[in-house]
Each structure stands twice: as structure tokens, then as C-alpha cells.
């Protein structure tokens, strides 16, 4: 019974909550019990505050009772009473905010991120602090300073990263949905490796206020969910302009779920592009076969499938690792041991505080990125690296926009391989960086992307299909993802835990 609840979708649960068959407190209790049962093995959470979560759920039940007494039917408040897990890089007032780093081990956030304020306004319960690669730098969640999260489908394997805790929590029934952040694939890649839906919105669609900055021109907050519709519900709640984030865009937030349904009704024949550069060497044959089968399914739905070319794809990883490291070296300069974060105990003077606090507070991957970023920004190298990378970024974006003159969306594998074994790539940063080959271009171009479950390997590991959409056309992207999802039952499978 309680496991059933934990594996229900937002749409199912909000129906039951609305009819009074279930209370938010009962639902939260079930999720807490499930988390206590499995998280010792999965390790999705850095921490959770049971009392706070139950208090939020109780308040939700109170709001519902009050609305009912006033004759309101609560329709449209789909997130009311739904436990949503939060990546530990998004500020929730009064809760720890660690970025899975020693640097912020004892830091408590003084304010709510805009996405959290919006989730709370929608009635959701913000649940727990979910593990990640330190400061969101990584693709396996092994770079967390605290512990490596395990993939619920095979505990010896990684859940992907950097939002591995968010993906694993949803896959293991420890949260109904979750928030993550995606700078180069950190929502879509772990979603693919854990058999859940992961949505990265268009850059500027969701406010970054209260998100710990990694690479500000690439970072975007998005959703993990059990279905495309659930991802649409979460996006609808968190999207919108925010005067506290000057890169958030002044555009109305559409009714994503209603829009998806209308498009499904209209029977529109989607034009889908398959980039030839994404199906070459390095793609695991079982992943390739599952993605091809998904593309055939789209053909079966009457979609027009054609080959497109994204010729600058080969520069995407190099470009990303110049821009992301440059921005991170600048963003992470604020952790100096003076104003906040951890301070070295045996520093003797001001300079010593900076050096020792940073040497002790940051892990090896974060240091590698700061050093690389400082190098590419240094005088004499700036033009050769950073400036050139910005130009290549423009070419990568143009490739996509050119493809979108012919197609409505682009379909690709999300990750070149299924979940890999823990430790398999930790000694080789370049091998790890290659896990993001299909997702990184989307961030460089600022586009929306979604990963949806599309099959399993013979060994029982999940495979994800990525759909990439045009800027701010999330409704179309969700409709396209939903069309495939409706023909399959991959998303309903559960790991044996
Ligand atoms: N894996 C990529 C990196 O290590 C992307 C991470 C992310 O999207 N936060 O930078």
C-alpha cells in the first residue's frame, strides 16, 4: 500500500487528495517510511527533516479543508500536498544547503530560492536535500564529498550526475518528483540512467535565484518526474519571469498540460530530426538499438522522420569545458573562508585563510575546474580559449536553429551508455566528460531538452531517449515526448530494492 503511493504520479495522487481519499500527511508518512526503508542502500539524500516535511503536509491538509469549506474544488492545484525532493544546491529557508561540498557542510540557507517559493505557493511539500556531485560538477554523483549515491536498478552502479540523488530518489519511490539543475546534462543524463523523466527547460524559462551558481550562462533548474505530464506540472509551477534573475525571460507561462492535451487531440504530424553526428562511435549498441526502436515508434505514429546535421557537435565538449570552467572559477571565488562557508582552523593570516580554506574545502574535481577556468581566463590566453569558445558556441547554436527550420524537434540518445560501474570512470576525467556528449550542446545552445525512458538493456539497465526542442516551445516538446510515452510502459517499471 505505502509503496504503491510512493510510485504514483502527481496526477493520480492529486486526484486522490482532491477526492479526500488520502491526506497529504498520510502521503508524506508513506514517503518518509519508504525513504527510511531504502535510502540506506540508495543514498539519495544528504539529509531530510521529517518534522518539517510533516508540518508542511499538515498545512496542506489545512488549506484543502479550508478551500473545501469555502466551496472551492481545488482544481488546478495539482501540486497541493505532493512531496517534491530538492537537489542540495537549491536554497530552502532554514534547511542545510551543502552542494555536497565540505565547503558548505554546515551552511543553512537563510532564504528560499524563487523555485522553492513557487513550489510552496503551489502547495507542494519541499522534501529533503538530495545528493549531487560537488557543486554539480560531474556525471556520476561520485564527486559528492559525503557519499556516492547508488543506482536503484543496480546498487553497484552510478545513478548518473550531477543530480544523481534527485533521479535515484524518484526511481526508488523516495519522492514523487524532484528538482535538479542542468548545466551540461545533469538532469537528463541521470534521468536516463534511472528510468525517470528529466526535463531541462529553455535557458531563461526558470529563475536561477537561489540556485548555487556553477556556470551561470548554462545553468537551468528543471524537473524529475514519473511521467511527462508530471514534469509539465512541475515546470508550470516553477517557470516564469523573476526580477531577481536578470536572465529570466519576460514571457507568459503557458498551461503546459492543457497545451499538450490539445496538441495530442489535434493529431499534428510532427517532423522529427535525427542528427547523424549522434549515432557514431562511442554509442553503446544496446542504447543505439533502443533509441532506433523509439524512432520507429514515432514513424508508426505518423511522424515524419528525417536526418539532420549538427556539424559542430565535435567541438561541444571542448567548448563546454572552457566556458563552464571559466564561469565556475569566477563563481566559486566567493568561497574564501571569510564571509561564509567553512574556514580553515589553522590559518594564520588573511591570505592563509583563503589558501587553506579553499584547499581543505574543495574536492579534487572542483579544484581541477577552478584551475582550468583560471587558466583560460588569464591574460594572454583569454582570446585563444574563452573568446574562441564563445564563437564556437554561436556556431553550435546556429546548427540547431538551422535544423529547426526543417523539424519540430530532434531525437537522440540521452547518454551514450547505460549506468556504468562505480569507480569505472573516476580515474579518467575525460572518459567521464564524454558521458555528456549528447546533452551538452543543448545547454550551449540554451534549448529545452527532455529525457524519457525508452527501454532496458539485456542486463536490466534503463535507457533514455532525448528530445530537444526549439527555444520556449516546451509545450510542443512535452507533447512529442508524451506521444511516445503513451505507446510504451517503460516508465511504470520499478527497480527491485
Ligand atoms: N557532467 C557535466 C559536468 O561535469 C554537467 C554537469 C551539470 O550539468 N551540472 O560539468
Short mmCIF file of C-alpha atoms and ligand atoms in Angstrom, two decimals:
data_model
loop_
_atom_site.label_atom_id
_atom_site.label_comp_id
_atom_site.label_asym_id
_atom_site.label_seq_id
_atom_site.Cartn_x
_atom_site.Cartn_y
_atom_site.Cartn_z
CA UNK A 1 0.00 0.00 0.00
CA UNK A 2 2.57 2.54 1.03
CA UNK A 3 4.95 1.54 -1.79
CA UNK A 4 2.01 1.94 -4.21
CA UNK A 5 1.55 5.53 -3.02
CA UNK A 6 5.24 6.28 -3.40
CA UNK A 7 5.19 5.10 -7.02
CA UNK A 8 2.05 7.01 -8.02
CA UNK A 9 2.18 10.00 -10.34
CA UNK A 10 1.29 13.54 -9.32
CA UNK A 11 -1.86 13.32 -11.43
CA UNK A 12 -3.00 10.14 -9.68
CA UNK A 13 -2.18 11.45 -6.23
CA UNK A 14 -3.76 14.85 -6.72
CA UNK A 15 -6.96 13.10 -7.78
CA UNK A 16 -6.99 11.04 -4.61
CA UNK A 17 -6.08 14.01 -2.42
CA UNK A 18 -8.79 16.07 -4.10
CA UNK A 19 -11.46 13.42 -3.50
CA UNK A 20 -10.47 13.18 0.15
CA UNK A 21 -9.37 9.53 -0.19
CA UNK A 22 -5.90 10.42 1.00
CA UNK A 23 -4.39 13.18 3.14
CA UNK A 24 -1.12 14.96 2.48
CA UNK A 25 0.11 13.79 5.89
CA UNK A 26 -0.61 10.15 5.01
CA UNK A 27 1.22 10.57 1.72
CA UNK A 28 4.20 12.25 3.38
CA UNK A 29 4.31 9.50 6.03
CA UNK A 30 4.41 6.87 3.29
CA UNK A 31 7.27 8.66 1.52
CA UNK A 32 9.20 9.04 4.79
CA UNK A 33 8.72 5.33 5.57
CA UNK A 34 9.88 4.35 2.08
CA UNK A 35 12.91 6.62 2.37
CA UNK A 36 13.88 5.09 5.71
CA UNK A 37 13.46 1.63 4.26
CA UNK A 38 15.60 2.07 1.15
CA UNK A 39 17.87 5.09 1.48
CA UNK A 40 20.50 3.23 3.48
CA UNK A 41 21.14 1.34 0.22
CA UNK A 42 20.40 4.07 -2.34
CA UNK A 43 21.96 7.07 -0.60
CA UNK A 44 19.92 9.67 -2.48
CA UNK A 45 19.59 12.06 0.46
CA UNK A 46 22.21 14.21 2.14
CA UNK A 47 19.65 14.90 4.86
CA UNK A 48 15.93 15.22 5.46
CA UNK A 49 13.84 16.96 8.08
CA UNK A 50 10.92 14.71 8.89
CA UNK A 51 9.25 17.16 11.28
CA UNK A 52 9.41 20.00 8.79
CA UNK A 53 8.02 17.82 5.97
CA UNK A 54 5.09 16.63 8.11
CA UNK A 55 4.37 20.21 9.18
CA UNK A 56 4.24 21.29 5.52
CA UNK A 57 1.91 18.36 4.74
CA UNK A 58 -0.33 19.22 7.67
CA UNK A 59 -0.54 22.81 6.46
CA UNK A 60 -1.50 21.50 3.03
CA UNK A 61 -4.35 19.44 4.50
CA UNK A 62 -5.44 22.56 6.37
CA UNK A 63 -5.52 24.62 3.16
CA UNK A 64 -7.50 21.93 1.40
CA UNK A 65 -10.06 21.71 4.21
CA UNK A 66 -10.43 25.47 4.25
CA UNK A 67 -10.85 25.67 0.48
CA UNK A 68 -13.43 22.90 0.57
CA UNK A 69 -15.39 24.66 3.32
CA UNK A 70 -15.40 27.77 1.15
CA UNK A 71 -16.82 25.76 -1.75
CA UNK A 72 -13.64 25.67 -3.86
CA UNK A 73 -12.93 22.36 -5.55
CA UNK A 74 -9.14 22.75 -5.55
CA UNK A 75 -8.99 22.01 -9.27
CA UNK A 76 -5.78 23.27 -10.85
CA UNK A 77 -3.78 22.89 -7.64
CA UNK A 78 -2.11 19.67 -8.73
CA UNK A 79 0.95 20.05 -6.53
CA UNK A 80 -1.02 20.64 -3.33
CA UNK A 81 0.35 18.14 -0.80
CA UNK A 82 2.85 16.49 -3.18
CA UNK A 83 6.34 15.74 -1.77
CA UNK A 84 8.96 17.12 -4.16
CA UNK A 85 12.61 16.28 -3.45
CA UNK A 86 15.13 19.11 -3.75
CA UNK A 87 18.69 18.91 -5.05
CA UNK A 88 21.06 20.16 -2.37
CA UNK A 89 22.13 23.12 -4.46
CA UNK A 90 18.76 24.94 -4.32
CA UNK A 91 18.10 27.13 -1.27
CA UNK A 92 15.26 26.27 1.08
CA UNK A 93 15.00 28.69 4.01
CA UNK A 94 16.09 27.13 7.29
CA UNK A 95 17.41 23.94 5.65
CA UNK A 96 21.02 22.89 5.03
CA UNK A 97 22.49 23.88 1.66
CA UNK A 98 25.71 21.94 1.12
CA UNK A 99 26.22 21.47 -2.66
CA UNK A 100 27.64 18.14 -1.39
CA UNK A 101 30.82 20.03 -0.51
CA UNK A 102 32.88 20.26 2.67
CA UNK A 103 32.96 23.98 1.93
CA UNK A 104 29.26 24.33 2.82
CA UNK A 105 28.93 21.35 5.15
CA UNK A 106 27.40 23.40 7.97
CA UNK A 107 25.70 26.10 5.94
CA UNK A 108 21.98 26.74 6.45
CA UNK A 109 20.13 28.71 3.80
CA UNK A 110 18.64 32.00 5.02
CA UNK A 111 16.11 32.30 2.18
CA UNK A 112 14.02 30.39 -0.37
CA UNK A 113 15.09 30.14 -4.00
CA UNK A 114 12.40 31.50 -6.34
CA UNK A 115 11.56 27.97 -7.50
CA UNK A 116 11.03 26.96 -3.87
CA UNK A 117 8.81 29.96 -3.15
CA UNK A 118 6.77 29.00 -6.21
CA UNK A 119 6.55 25.32 -5.27
CA UNK A 120 5.38 26.31 -1.80
CA UNK A 121 2.81 28.69 -3.28
CA UNK A 122 1.55 25.77 -5.37
CA UNK A 123 1.16 23.80 -2.13
CA UNK A 124 3.98 21.28 -2.63
CA UNK A 125 5.98 19.89 0.26
CA UNK A 126 9.71 20.52 -0.21
CA UNK A 127 11.24 17.26 0.80
CA UNK A 128 14.84 16.57 1.80
CA UNK A 129 18.22 17.54 0.45
CA UNK A 130 19.29 15.37 -2.46
CA UNK A 131 22.87 14.36 -3.15
CA UNK A 132 24.90 15.53 -6.16
CA UNK A 133 28.44 15.78 -7.47
CA UNK A 134 30.16 18.54 -5.51
CA UNK A 135 28.90 21.90 -6.84
CA UNK A 136 27.15 19.93 -9.64
CA UNK A 137 30.47 19.07 -11.30
CA UNK A 138 30.35 15.51 -12.53
CA UNK A 139 28.27 12.84 -14.23
CA UNK A 140 28.08 10.09 -11.60
CA UNK A 141 27.43 11.65 -8.16
CA UNK A 142 30.71 10.05 -7.08
CA UNK A 143 32.20 13.53 -6.64
CA UNK A 144 29.96 14.20 -3.63
CA UNK A 145 32.13 14.96 -0.59
CA UNK A 146 29.76 12.88 1.55
CA UNK A 147 28.87 9.64 -0.22
CA UNK A 148 28.25 8.17 -3.65
CA UNK A 149 24.57 7.61 -4.48
CA UNK A 150 23.73 4.17 -5.91
CA UNK A 151 21.59 3.44 -8.94
CA UNK A 152 18.33 1.85 -7.69
CA UNK A 153 18.43 -0.53 -10.69
CA UNK A 154 21.85 -1.88 -9.73
CA UNK A 155 23.38 -0.71 -6.49
CA UNK A 156 26.91 -1.36 -7.79
CA UNK A 157 26.39 1.26 -10.47
CA UNK A 158 26.18 5.05 -10.54
CA UNK A 159 22.85 6.89 -10.93
CA UNK A 160 24.47 9.43 -13.26
CA UNK A 161 25.02 13.01 -12.28
CA UNK A 162 25.27 15.59 -11.19
CA UNK A 163 21.65 15.36 -9.97
CA UNK A 164 22.06 11.64 -9.15
CA UNK A 165 20.27 11.99 -5.80
CA UNK A 166 17.20 13.54 -7.45
CA UNK A 167 16.98 10.83 -10.14
CA UNK A 168 17.58 7.98 -7.69
CA UNK A 169 15.03 9.34 -5.19
CA UNK A 170 12.26 9.40 -7.80
CA UNK A 171 13.29 5.99 -9.18
CA UNK A 172 13.33 4.46 -5.70
CA UNK A 173 9.96 5.91 -4.63
CA UNK A 174 11.55 8.28 -2.10
CA UNK A 175 9.94 11.33 -3.71
CA UNK A 176 7.05 11.76 -6.15
CA UNK A 177 9.03 14.29 -8.20
CA UNK A 178 12.22 16.26 -7.68
CA UNK A 179 14.05 19.39 -8.71
CA UNK A 180 17.52 19.28 -10.20
CA UNK A 181 19.80 21.60 -12.12
CA UNK A 182 21.26 21.03 -15.56
CA UNK A 183 24.42 22.77 -16.78
CA UNK A 184 25.58 20.15 -19.28
CA UNK A 185 23.15 17.27 -18.83
CA UNK A 186 22.78 16.94 -15.09
CA UNK A 187 19.03 16.38 -15.21
CA UNK A 188 18.68 14.42 -18.45
CA UNK A 189 21.61 12.01 -18.07
CA UNK A 190 20.73 10.77 -14.54
CA UNK A 191 17.05 10.58 -15.55
CA UNK A 192 18.06 8.27 -18.43
CA UNK A 193 20.23 6.10 -16.19
CA UNK A 194 17.46 5.73 -13.58
CA UNK A 195 14.35 5.28 -15.81
CA UNK A 196 12.61 8.53 -14.94
CA UNK A 197 11.60 11.60 -16.93
CA UNK A 198 14.02 14.56 -16.73
CA UNK A 199 13.20 17.98 -18.18
CA UNK A 200 15.65 20.84 -18.70
CA UNK A 201 13.75 23.97 -19.71
CA UNK A 202 14.93 26.66 -22.14
CA UNK A 203 17.60 28.91 -20.63
CA UNK A 204 15.73 31.82 -19.04
CA UNK A 205 12.43 29.96 -18.58
CA UNK A 206 13.02 29.30 -14.86
CA UNK A 207 14.62 31.67 -12.36
CA UNK A 208 18.06 30.74 -11.06
CA UNK A 209 17.72 32.95 -7.98
CA UNK A 210 18.70 30.81 -5.01
CA UNK A 211 20.47 28.16 -7.10
CA UNK A 212 24.15 27.84 -6.19
CA UNK A 213 25.86 29.07 -9.35
CA UNK A 214 28.14 26.73 -11.29
CA UNK A 215 28.25 28.15 -14.85
CA UNK A 216 25.69 30.94 -14.98
CA UNK A 217 25.21 31.07 -18.75
CA UNK A 218 24.38 27.34 -18.84
CA UNK A 219 22.67 26.52 -15.50
CA UNK A 220 18.94 25.89 -15.53
CA UNK A 221 16.63 24.32 -12.94
CA UNK A 222 14.23 21.59 -14.07
CA UNK A 223 12.19 18.59 -13.02
CA UNK A 224 12.47 14.87 -12.45
CA UNK A 225 9.17 13.03 -12.58
CA UNK A 226 7.48 9.73 -13.19
CA UNK A 227 5.67 10.87 -16.34
CA UNK A 228 5.86 13.58 -18.97
CA UNK A 229 2.64 15.08 -17.65
CA UNK A 230 4.08 15.29 -14.14
CA UNK A 231 7.18 17.04 -15.48
CA UNK A 232 4.84 19.51 -17.23
CA UNK A 233 3.01 20.14 -13.95
CA UNK A 234 6.23 20.91 -12.10
CA UNK A 235 7.50 23.13 -14.91
CA UNK A 236 4.22 25.06 -14.90
CA UNK A 237 4.69 25.73 -11.19
CA UNK A 238 8.33 26.87 -11.27
CA UNK A 239 8.57 28.75 -14.61
CA UNK A 240 8.23 32.47 -15.12
CA UNK A 241 9.98 35.81 -15.03
CA UNK A 242 11.72 36.86 -11.83
CA UNK A 243 13.13 40.32 -11.23
CA UNK A 244 15.83 38.65 -9.10
CA UNK A 245 17.31 36.84 -12.11
CA UNK A 246 18.08 39.19 -14.97
CA UNK A 247 18.43 36.25 -17.38
CA UNK A 248 14.91 35.02 -16.70
CA UNK A 249 12.66 35.92 -19.58
CA UNK A 250 9.51 38.03 -19.59
CA UNK A 251 7.22 35.56 -21.28
CA UNK A 252 3.89 34.25 -20.05
CA UNK A 253 3.90 30.73 -18.70
CA UNK A 254 1.54 28.62 -20.83
CA UNK A 255 -0.71 25.88 -19.50
CA UNK A 256 1.69 23.08 -20.38
CA UNK A 257 -0.64 20.18 -19.55
CA UNK A 258 -3.62 21.71 -21.33
CA UNK A 259 -1.41 22.60 -24.30
CA UNK A 260 -0.01 19.06 -24.51
CA UNK A 261 -3.50 17.60 -24.46
CA UNK A 262 -4.71 19.98 -27.16
CA UNK A 263 -1.76 19.08 -29.39
CA UNK A 264 -2.36 15.37 -28.83
CA UNK A 265 -6.00 15.91 -29.83
CA UNK A 266 -5.09 17.88 -32.93
CA UNK A 267 -3.30 14.85 -34.39
CA UNK A 268 -0.48 17.07 -35.60
CA UNK A 269 2.16 15.23 -37.61
CA UNK A 270 5.48 16.08 -36.02
CA UNK A 271 8.61 16.49 -38.07
CA UNK A 272 11.50 14.92 -36.19
CA UNK A 273 15.21 15.27 -36.90
CA UNK A 274 17.83 12.62 -36.28
CA UNK A 275 21.31 14.17 -36.13
CA UNK A 276 23.71 11.90 -37.97
CA UNK A 277 26.63 13.01 -35.76
CA UNK A 278 24.95 11.50 -32.68
CA UNK A 279 24.94 7.89 -33.84
CA UNK A 280 28.62 7.26 -34.47
CA UNK A 281 31.42 5.72 -32.42
CA UNK A 282 31.12 5.52 -28.65
CA UNK A 283 27.40 4.75 -28.69
CA UNK A 284 26.61 1.52 -26.85
CA UNK A 285 24.88 -0.86 -29.33
CA UNK A 286 22.02 -1.69 -26.97
CA UNK A 287 21.37 2.01 -26.36
CA UNK A 288 21.50 2.68 -30.10
CA UNK A 289 19.03 -0.14 -30.80
CA UNK A 290 16.55 1.06 -28.15
CA UNK A 291 16.67 4.61 -29.50
CA UNK A 292 16.18 3.36 -33.07
CA UNK A 293 13.17 1.37 -31.90
CA UNK A 294 11.76 4.52 -30.29
CA UNK A 295 12.28 6.42 -33.55
CA UNK A 296 10.39 3.65 -35.38
CA UNK A 297 7.59 4.04 -32.88
CA UNK A 298 7.39 7.72 -33.88
CA UNK A 299 7.25 6.68 -37.53
CA UNK A 300 4.39 4.38 -36.56
CA UNK A 301 2.62 7.38 -35.07
CA UNK A 302 2.72 9.06 -38.46
CA UNK A 303 5.59 11.42 -37.69
CA UNK A 304 7.94 12.47 -40.45
CA UNK A 305 11.47 11.44 -39.52
CA UNK A 306 14.45 12.87 -41.39
CA UNK A 307 18.19 13.08 -40.97
CA UNK A 308 19.64 16.43 -39.90
CA UNK A 309 23.21 17.54 -39.38
CA UNK A 310 24.77 19.32 -36.41
CA UNK A 311 28.29 19.64 -37.83
CA UNK A 312 29.86 21.45 -34.87
CA UNK A 313 28.92 18.69 -32.43
CA UNK A 314 32.54 17.54 -32.35
CA UNK A 315 33.53 20.77 -30.61
CA UNK A 316 30.78 20.68 -27.98
CA UNK A 317 32.69 19.02 -25.14
CA UNK A 318 35.80 21.16 -25.64
CA UNK A 319 33.74 24.33 -25.84
CA UNK A 320 31.75 23.41 -22.76
CA UNK A 321 34.83 22.66 -20.67
CA UNK A 322 36.25 26.09 -21.48
CA UNK A 323 33.07 28.07 -20.83
CA UNK A 324 31.87 26.07 -17.82
CA UNK A 325 35.26 26.10 -16.10
CA UNK A 326 35.79 29.81 -16.80
CA UNK A 327 32.42 30.68 -15.28
CA UNK A 328 32.87 28.32 -12.34
CA UNK A 329 36.30 29.73 -11.47
CA UNK A 330 34.69 33.12 -11.21
CA UNK A 331 31.53 31.96 -9.39
CA UNK A 332 33.46 29.91 -6.85
CA UNK A 333 35.79 32.78 -5.94
CA UNK A 334 33.24 33.76 -3.29
CA UNK A 335 34.10 30.74 -1.14
CA UNK A 336 37.04 32.34 0.57
CA UNK A 337 36.53 31.24 4.17
CA UNK A 338 35.77 34.83 5.19
CA UNK A 339 32.11 35.60 4.66
CA UNK A 340 30.54 32.17 4.81
CA UNK A 341 31.31 28.53 4.27
CA UNK A 342 33.98 26.61 6.09
CA UNK A 343 37.14 28.35 7.32
CA UNK A 344 40.40 26.55 7.92
CA UNK A 345 41.12 26.17 11.62
CA UNK A 346 44.87 26.63 11.38
CA UNK A 347 45.18 29.67 9.16
CA UNK A 348 47.47 32.42 10.42
CA UNK A 349 46.65 35.49 8.32
CA UNK A 350 44.14 36.67 5.71
CA UNK A 351 45.91 35.14 2.72
CA UNK A 352 46.40 31.93 4.63
CA UNK A 353 42.62 31.83 5.33
CA UNK A 354 41.91 31.95 1.59
CA UNK A 355 44.50 29.35 0.66
CA UNK A 356 43.85 26.83 3.41
CA UNK A 357 40.05 27.18 3.43
CA UNK A 358 39.91 26.57 -0.31
CA UNK A 359 42.46 23.78 -0.23
CA UNK A 360 40.55 21.97 2.53
CA UNK A 361 37.00 22.88 1.45
CA UNK A 362 37.03 21.88 -2.23
CA UNK A 363 37.37 18.35 -3.60
CA UNK A 364 39.69 17.35 -6.47
CA UNK A 365 37.22 17.78 -9.36
CA UNK A 366 36.22 21.27 -8.22
CA UNK A 367 39.88 22.23 -7.94
CA UNK A 368 40.58 20.86 -11.40
CA UNK A 369 37.78 23.02 -12.84
CA UNK A 370 38.86 26.17 -10.98
CA UNK A 371 42.44 25.75 -12.20
CA UNK A 372 41.34 25.13 -15.80
CA UNK A 373 38.94 28.07 -15.68
CA UNK A 374 41.50 30.43 -14.21
CA UNK A 375 43.92 29.41 -16.95
CA UNK A 376 41.53 30.00 -19.85
CA UNK A 377 40.59 33.42 -18.48
CA UNK A 378 44.12 34.57 -17.76
CA UNK A 379 45.54 37.42 -19.79
CA UNK A 380 47.28 36.24 -22.93
CA UNK A 381 45.09 33.10 -23.10
CA UNK A 382 41.65 34.70 -22.95
CA UNK A 383 41.38 35.31 -26.70
CA UNK A 384 42.76 31.90 -27.63
CA UNK A 385 40.41 29.97 -25.36
CA UNK A 386 37.46 31.77 -23.81
CA UNK A 387 36.72 34.15 -26.66
CA UNK A 388 37.14 31.42 -29.26
CA UNK A 389 34.90 29.08 -27.27
CA UNK A 390 32.19 31.75 -27.25
CA UNK A 391 32.39 31.92 -31.03
CA UNK A 392 32.16 28.15 -31.40
CA UNK A 393 29.20 28.23 -29.03
CA UNK A 394 27.43 30.50 -31.50
CA UNK A 395 28.16 28.03 -34.31
CA UNK A 396 26.74 25.17 -32.23
CA UNK A 397 23.58 27.16 -31.55
CA UNK A 398 23.28 28.01 -35.26
CA UNK A 399 23.47 24.31 -36.16
CA UNK A 400 20.43 23.65 -34.00
CA UNK A 401 18.48 26.65 -35.26
CA UNK A 402 19.23 25.64 -38.83
CA UNK A 403 17.93 22.12 -38.12
CA UNK A 404 14.80 23.64 -36.60
CA UNK A 405 13.93 25.27 -39.91
CA UNK A 406 13.18 21.72 -41.09
CA UNK A 407 11.98 19.88 -37.97
CA UNK A 408 9.95 20.47 -34.81
CA UNK A 409 12.25 18.51 -32.51
CA UNK A 410 15.43 16.47 -32.56
CA UNK A 411 15.68 12.94 -31.20
CA UNK A 412 18.91 11.46 -29.82
CA UNK A 413 20.12 9.05 -27.18
CA UNK A 414 20.41 10.87 -23.83
CA UNK A 415 23.60 9.13 -22.76
CA UNK A 416 26.00 7.06 -24.89
CA UNK A 417 25.97 4.21 -22.35
CA UNK A 418 23.69 2.84 -19.66
CA UNK A 419 24.71 3.28 -16.00
CA UNK A 420 28.38 2.43 -15.52
CA UNK A 421 30.00 0.77 -12.52
CA UNK A 422 31.09 2.88 -9.59
CA UNK A 423 34.77 3.71 -9.91
CA UNK A 424 34.85 2.78 -13.60
CA UNK A 425 35.46 6.32 -14.82
CA UNK A 426 36.60 8.12 -11.68
CA UNK A 427 40.29 7.92 -12.52
CA UNK A 428 39.79 9.28 -16.04
CA UNK A 429 38.13 12.72 -16.18
CA UNK A 430 37.99 12.70 -19.99
CA UNK A 431 36.05 9.41 -20.08
CA UNK A 432 33.65 10.91 -17.53
CA UNK A 433 33.27 14.12 -19.56
CA UNK A 434 32.29 12.05 -22.60
CA UNK A 435 29.13 10.82 -20.83
CA UNK A 436 27.65 14.22 -21.62
CA UNK A 437 28.36 14.22 -25.33
CA UNK A 438 24.66 14.24 -26.32
CA UNK A 439 23.40 16.63 -23.67
CA UNK A 440 25.99 19.41 -23.54
CA UNK A 441 25.17 21.01 -26.92
CA UNK A 442 21.63 21.67 -25.68
CA UNK A 443 22.96 23.82 -22.82
CA UNK A 444 25.43 25.64 -25.05
CA UNK A 445 22.52 26.47 -27.37
CA UNK A 446 20.15 27.30 -24.47
CA UNK A 447 17.45 24.90 -25.70
CA UNK A 448 14.89 22.79 -23.83
CA UNK A 449 15.55 19.05 -23.63
CA UNK A 450 13.81 16.10 -22.09
CA UNK A 451 14.86 12.52 -21.39
CA UNK A 452 12.20 9.82 -21.29
CA UNK A 453 12.51 6.09 -20.59
CA UNK A 454 12.83 4.09 -23.81
CA UNK A 455 13.87 0.60 -22.83
CA UNK A 456 16.30 -1.60 -20.94
CA UNK A 457 19.49 -3.44 -21.73
CA UNK A 458 19.53 -7.22 -21.54
CA UNK A 459 21.18 -6.74 -18.16
CA UNK A 460 18.16 -4.75 -16.94
CA UNK A 461 19.63 -1.23 -17.05
CA UNK A 462 17.41 1.68 -18.15
CA UNK A 463 17.91 3.56 -21.43
CA UNK A 464 16.77 7.13 -22.13
CA UNK A 465 15.61 8.90 -25.29
CA UNK A 466 16.35 12.61 -25.53
CA UNK A 467 14.06 15.02 -27.35
CA UNK A 468 15.41 18.52 -27.98
CA UNK A 469 13.00 21.37 -28.67
CA UNK A 470 13.01 24.91 -30.00
CA UNK A 471 13.53 27.79 -27.58
CA UNK A 472 10.48 28.29 -25.32
CA UNK A 473 8.50 25.60 -27.13
CA UNK A 474 8.28 23.32 -24.12
CA UNK A 475 4.62 22.58 -24.80
CA UNK A 476 5.46 21.06 -28.20
CA UNK A 477 8.45 19.21 -26.73
CA UNK A 478 6.28 17.74 -23.96
CA UNK A 479 3.60 16.76 -26.46
CA UNK A 480 6.18 14.98 -28.61
CA UNK A 481 7.62 13.16 -25.57
CA UNK A 482 4.12 12.32 -24.36
CA UNK A 483 3.14 10.82 -27.71
CA UNK A 484 5.87 8.17 -27.39
CA UNK A 485 5.35 7.67 -23.67
CA UNK A 486 1.69 6.87 -24.27
CA UNK A 487 2.68 3.95 -26.54
CA UNK A 488 5.02 2.27 -24.04
CA UNK A 489 5.07 1.16 -20.43
CA UNK A 490 8.78 1.60 -19.65
CA UNK A 491 8.10 4.34 -17.16
CA UNK A 492 5.92 2.12 -14.99
CA UNK A 493 8.66 -0.43 -14.31
CA UNK A 494 10.17 -0.41 -10.84
CA UNK A 495 13.57 -1.46 -9.60
CA UNK A 496 13.75 -4.36 -7.16
CA UNK A 497 15.08 -2.90 -3.97
N1 LIG B 1 28.63 16.45 -16.24
C1 LIG B 1 28.78 17.82 -16.62
C2 LIG B 1 29.86 18.45 -15.79
O1 LIG B 1 30.51 17.76 -15.10
C3 LIG B 1 27.47 18.54 -16.44
C4 LIG B 1 27.14 18.80 -15.04
C5 LIG B 1 25.87 19.56 -14.87
O2 LIG B 1 25.03 19.60 -15.77
N2 LIG B 1 25.74 20.18 -13.71
O3 LIG B 1 30.10 19.63 -15.84
#
